[in-house]
């Protein structure tokens, strides 16, 4: 696969042009050379469709954080929630901020059966994010995806500050949640 790294970050059209092949032949040749062990970022969803999905009362935003993190990963691995809040809420007005926060927190937690998550309530886990909506930014790009989002003023996990004034505190109370 190392011989194919030269194509990382390029489109199939760009690679096909370099190789003097039609895009379909180029694609299948690359898949064969990599034994189908490749990842890709595709652009197949229309913005209007994404907006309609986000408006649906039953939908919740997801990240692309399950993508492999070797090579050029998808920028949403590092900035999914920031993209959602900045682009679809602040810039496009697809949802109100309260609707978006509900989808990111309580609605998502309830969908996963996490009764102590996604809410401010007695007995809940005291996981809180404090931010000014105008400061939230996704900083990753397709050519430089490993950029942390910015604009989160404070993040508390189990009531302990892990980010204060936009800086990591060194605390690491977070843990991976697994289905039982």
Coordinates of C-alpha atoms in Angstrom, one line a residue:
X1 CA 0.0 0.0 0.0
X2 CA 2.9 2.3 0.5
X3 CA 3.2 2.6 -3.3
X4 CA -0.3 4.0 -3.4
X5 CA 0.3 6.7 -0.7
X6 CA 1.3 9.2 -3.5
X7 CA -2.4 9.3 -4.4
X8 CA -3.6 10.1 -0.8
X9 CA -5.8 13.2 -0.8
X10 CA -6.5 13.2 -4.5
X11 CA -9.7 12.6 -6.3
X12 CA -10.2 9.6 -8.7
X13 CA -10.5 12.1 -11.5
X14 CA -7.1 13.6 -10.7
X15 CA -5.4 10.2 -10.4
X16 CA -7.0 9.0 -13.6
X17 CA -5.7 12.0 -15.4
X18 CA -2.2 11.4 -14.1
X19 CA -2.4 7.7 -15.2
X20 CA -4.0 8.5 -18.5
X21 CA -6.9 6.2 -17.7
X22 CA -10.7 6.7 -17.6
X23 CA -11.9 7.1 -14.0
X24 CA -13.7 3.7 -13.7
X25 CA -10.6 1.8 -14.9
X26 CA -8.4 3.9 -12.5
X27 CA -10.8 3.2 -9.6
X28 CA -10.8 -0.5 -10.1
X29 CA -7.1 -0.7 -10.7
X30 CA -6.5 1.1 -7.4
X31 CA -8.9 -1.2 -5.6
X32 CA -7.2 -4.2 -7.0
X33 CA -3.7 -2.9 -6.1
X34 CA -4.9 -2.2 -2.5
X35 CA -6.7 -5.5 -2.2
X36 CA -9.8 -3.4 -1.6
X37 CA -8.3 -2.1 1.7
X38 CA -8.9 1.6 1.1
X39 CA -10.9 4.4 2.5
X40 CA -12.4 7.2 0.7
X41 CA -14.4 10.4 1.2
X42 CA -17.3 10.7 -1.2
X43 CA -19.6 13.6 -2.0
X44 CA -22.9 12.0 -2.7
X45 CA -25.4 13.8 -0.5
X46 CA -27.1 17.0 -1.7
X47 CA -27.1 19.8 0.8
X48 CA -30.9 20.1 0.6
X49 CA -31.2 16.4 1.6
X50 CA -28.9 16.9 4.5
X51 CA -30.9 19.9 5.7
X52 CA -34.2 18.0 5.4
X53 CA -32.7 15.1 7.4
X54 CA -31.5 17.4 10.1
X55 CA -34.9 19.1 10.4
X56 CA -36.6 15.7 10.9
X57 CA -37.7 15.4 14.5
X58 CA -36.4 11.8 14.8
X59 CA -32.9 12.5 13.4
X60 CA -29.7 13.0 15.4
X61 CA -26.4 14.2 14.0
X62 CA -23.6 11.7 13.8
X63 CA -19.8 12.0 13.5
X64 CA -17.6 10.3 11.0
X65 CA -15.4 9.3 14.0
X66 CA -15.7 5.6 13.1
X67 CA -13.6 6.2 10.0
X68 CA -10.0 5.0 10.1
X69 CA -7.7 7.6 11.5
X70 CA -4.6 6.6 9.4
X71 CA -3.9 8.6 6.3
X72 CA -6.2 11.5 5.5
X73 CA -9.3 10.9 7.6
X74 CA -12.6 12.8 7.2
X75 CA -12.5 16.2 8.9
X76 CA -15.7 15.4 10.8
X77 CA -13.6 12.9 12.9
X78 CA -12.3 16.1 14.7
X79 CA -15.2 18.5 14.1
X80 CA -18.6 16.9 13.7
X81 CA -20.5 18.8 16.4
X82 CA -18.7 22.1 15.6
X83 CA -19.7 21.7 11.9
X84 CA -23.3 21.0 12.9
X85 CA -23.5 24.0 15.2
X86 CA -21.5 26.5 13.0
X87 CA -22.7 25.6 9.5
X88 CA -26.3 24.2 9.9
X89 CA -27.3 26.3 13.0
X90 CA -25.4 29.6 12.9
X91 CA -24.8 30.0 9.2
X92 CA -27.8 28.3 7.6
X93 CA -30.4 28.5 10.3
X94 CA -31.7 25.0 9.6
X95 CA -32.3 24.5 13.4
X96 CA -32.4 26.8 16.4
X97 CA -29.6 26.5 18.9
X98 CA -31.9 24.8 21.5
X99 CA -33.1 22.3 18.9
X100 CA -29.5 21.5 17.8
X101 CA -28.3 21.2 21.4
X102 CA -31.2 18.8 22.2
X103 CA -30.3 16.6 19.2
X104 CA -26.7 16.5 20.2
X105 CA -27.4 15.8 23.9
X106 CA -30.6 14.4 25.3
X107 CA -32.1 13.1 22.1
X108 CA -28.9 11.2 21.2
X109 CA -28.5 9.9 24.8
X110 CA -32.2 8.8 24.9
X111 CA -31.8 7.0 21.6
X112 CA -28.9 5.1 23.0
X113 CA -30.6 4.4 26.4
X114 CA -28.1 6.5 28.3
X115 CA -30.4 7.9 31.0
X116 CA -27.6 9.7 32.9
X117 CA -26.3 11.5 29.8
X118 CA -27.5 14.5 27.8
X119 CA -29.4 16.3 30.5
X120 CA -28.9 18.6 33.4
X121 CA -30.7 16.8 36.2
X122 CA -30.2 15.4 39.7
X123 CA -28.4 12.1 39.3
X124 CA -27.1 12.9 35.8
X125 CA -23.4 12.7 35.1
X126 CA -22.7 16.4 35.1
X127 CA -21.2 16.4 31.6
X128 CA -21.5 20.0 30.4
X129 CA -20.2 22.1 27.5
X130 CA -20.1 25.9 27.7
X131 CA -19.7 27.9 24.6
X132 CA -20.7 31.1 22.7
X133 CA -22.3 30.0 19.4
X134 CA -20.5 32.6 17.4
X135 CA -17.1 31.2 18.5
X136 CA -17.7 27.6 17.4
X137 CA -15.5 26.6 14.5
X138 CA -14.6 23.4 12.6
X139 CA -10.9 23.9 11.7
X140 CA -10.2 20.7 9.8
X141 CA -10.2 20.5 6.0
X142 CA -10.1 17.6 3.6
X143 CA -6.4 18.2 3.0
X144 CA -5.6 18.8 6.7
X145 CA -8.3 17.0 8.7
X146 CA -6.5 16.5 12.1
X147 CA -7.5 20.0 13.4
X148 CA -9.4 20.2 16.6
X149 CA -12.5 22.3 16.6
X150 CA -12.4 25.5 18.5
X151 CA -14.8 27.7 20.5
X152 CA -15.6 25.4 23.4
X153 CA -15.0 27.6 26.5
X154 CA -15.4 24.9 29.1
X155 CA -16.1 21.2 29.1
X156 CA -17.0 19.4 32.3
X157 CA -16.9 15.6 32.5
X158 CA -18.5 14.1 35.6
X159 CA -18.4 17.6 37.0
X160 CA -14.7 18.0 36.6
X161 CA -13.3 20.6 34.1
X162 CA -11.4 19.1 31.3
X163 CA -11.3 22.2 29.2
X164 CA -11.3 25.7 30.7
X165 CA -11.0 28.9 28.7
X166 CA -10.5 26.8 25.6
X167 CA -7.5 24.9 27.0
X168 CA -7.1 21.3 28.2
X169 CA -6.7 21.1 31.9
X170 CA -5.0 17.7 32.0
X171 CA -8.0 16.0 33.6
X172 CA -9.3 12.9 31.8
X173 CA -12.5 11.7 33.3
X174 CA -14.1 10.8 30.0
X175 CA -14.5 7.1 29.2
X176 CA -15.7 5.0 26.3
X177 CA -19.3 4.0 26.7
X178 CA -20.1 0.5 25.6
X179 CA -23.5 -1.3 25.2
X180 CA -24.1 -3.9 27.8

